[in-house]
C-alpha positions as MATLAB code, in Angstrom:
seq = 'MDGTFSKAEFEDRRAKYQAELEDLERRVAYLDRHEEKQPKLVVDHARIQTNISNVIDAYKRLNSKT';
ca = [
      17.284    7.049  -10.864;
      16.619    3.568  -12.319;
      13.530    2.765  -10.224;
      15.352    0.581   -7.715;
      15.937    1.262   -4.116;
      17.634   -0.267   -1.148;
      16.159   -2.759    1.280;
      15.862    0.014    3.880;
      13.987    2.204    1.474;
      11.734   -0.740    0.570;
      10.973   -1.371    4.237;
      10.131    2.394    4.721;
       7.805    2.328    1.778;
       6.239   -0.937    2.841;
       5.629    0.323    6.348;
       4.106    3.590    4.954;
       1.769    1.756    2.607;
       0.831   -0.845    5.241;
      -0.062    2.006    7.669;
      -2.156    3.664    4.960;
      -3.866    0.345    4.175;
      -4.648   -0.304    7.840;
      -6.063    3.209    8.153;
      -8.287    2.726    5.187;
      -9.457   -0.642    6.434;
     -10.452    1.002    9.800;
     -12.322    3.687    7.888;
     -14.106    1.179    5.715;
     -15.070   -0.909    8.753;
     -16.445    2.221   10.491;
     -18.492    3.154    7.403;
     -19.755   -0.410    7.098;
     -20.944   -0.341   10.673;
     -22.743    2.937    9.975;
     -24.044    1.834    6.611;
     -22.505    4.826    4.843;
     -20.802    3.911    1.641;
     -18.266    6.299    0.130;
     -16.744    5.299   -3.234;
     -13.595    7.302   -2.625;
     -12.528    4.823    0.119;
     -12.841    1.934   -2.354;
     -10.632    3.867   -4.881;
      -8.113    4.727   -2.163;
      -7.992    1.094   -0.989;
      -7.358   -0.124   -4.548;
      -4.663    2.536   -5.045;
      -2.863    1.570   -1.919;
      -3.079   -2.151   -2.703;
      -1.530   -1.367   -6.078;
       1.164    0.616   -4.439;
       1.987   -2.226   -2.030;
       2.152   -4.623   -4.983;
       4.459   -2.323   -6.846;
       6.793   -2.016   -3.883;
       6.892   -5.754   -3.424;
       7.602   -6.263   -7.132;
      10.384   -3.685   -7.052;
      11.909   -5.384   -3.990;
      11.812   -8.762   -5.751;
      13.562   -7.208   -8.783;
      16.139   -5.592   -6.443;
      16.805   -8.922   -4.711;
      17.080  -10.753   -8.054;
      19.957   -8.456   -9.066;
      22.096   -9.140   -6.014;
];
């Protein structure tokens, strides 16, 4: 596989990462309200943001080839 995927695959991945991001944002907000800081959430949030950026970049590359 050359690292590209269809628009449908992109949308599936985007939706998955968006759902993960929203879940993490809810978890972070909960922890903020309860003044409990957990570094793992910050790392997870950064990882998901990176994944979303990677999917968007791949989609842009895919569209530039068509």
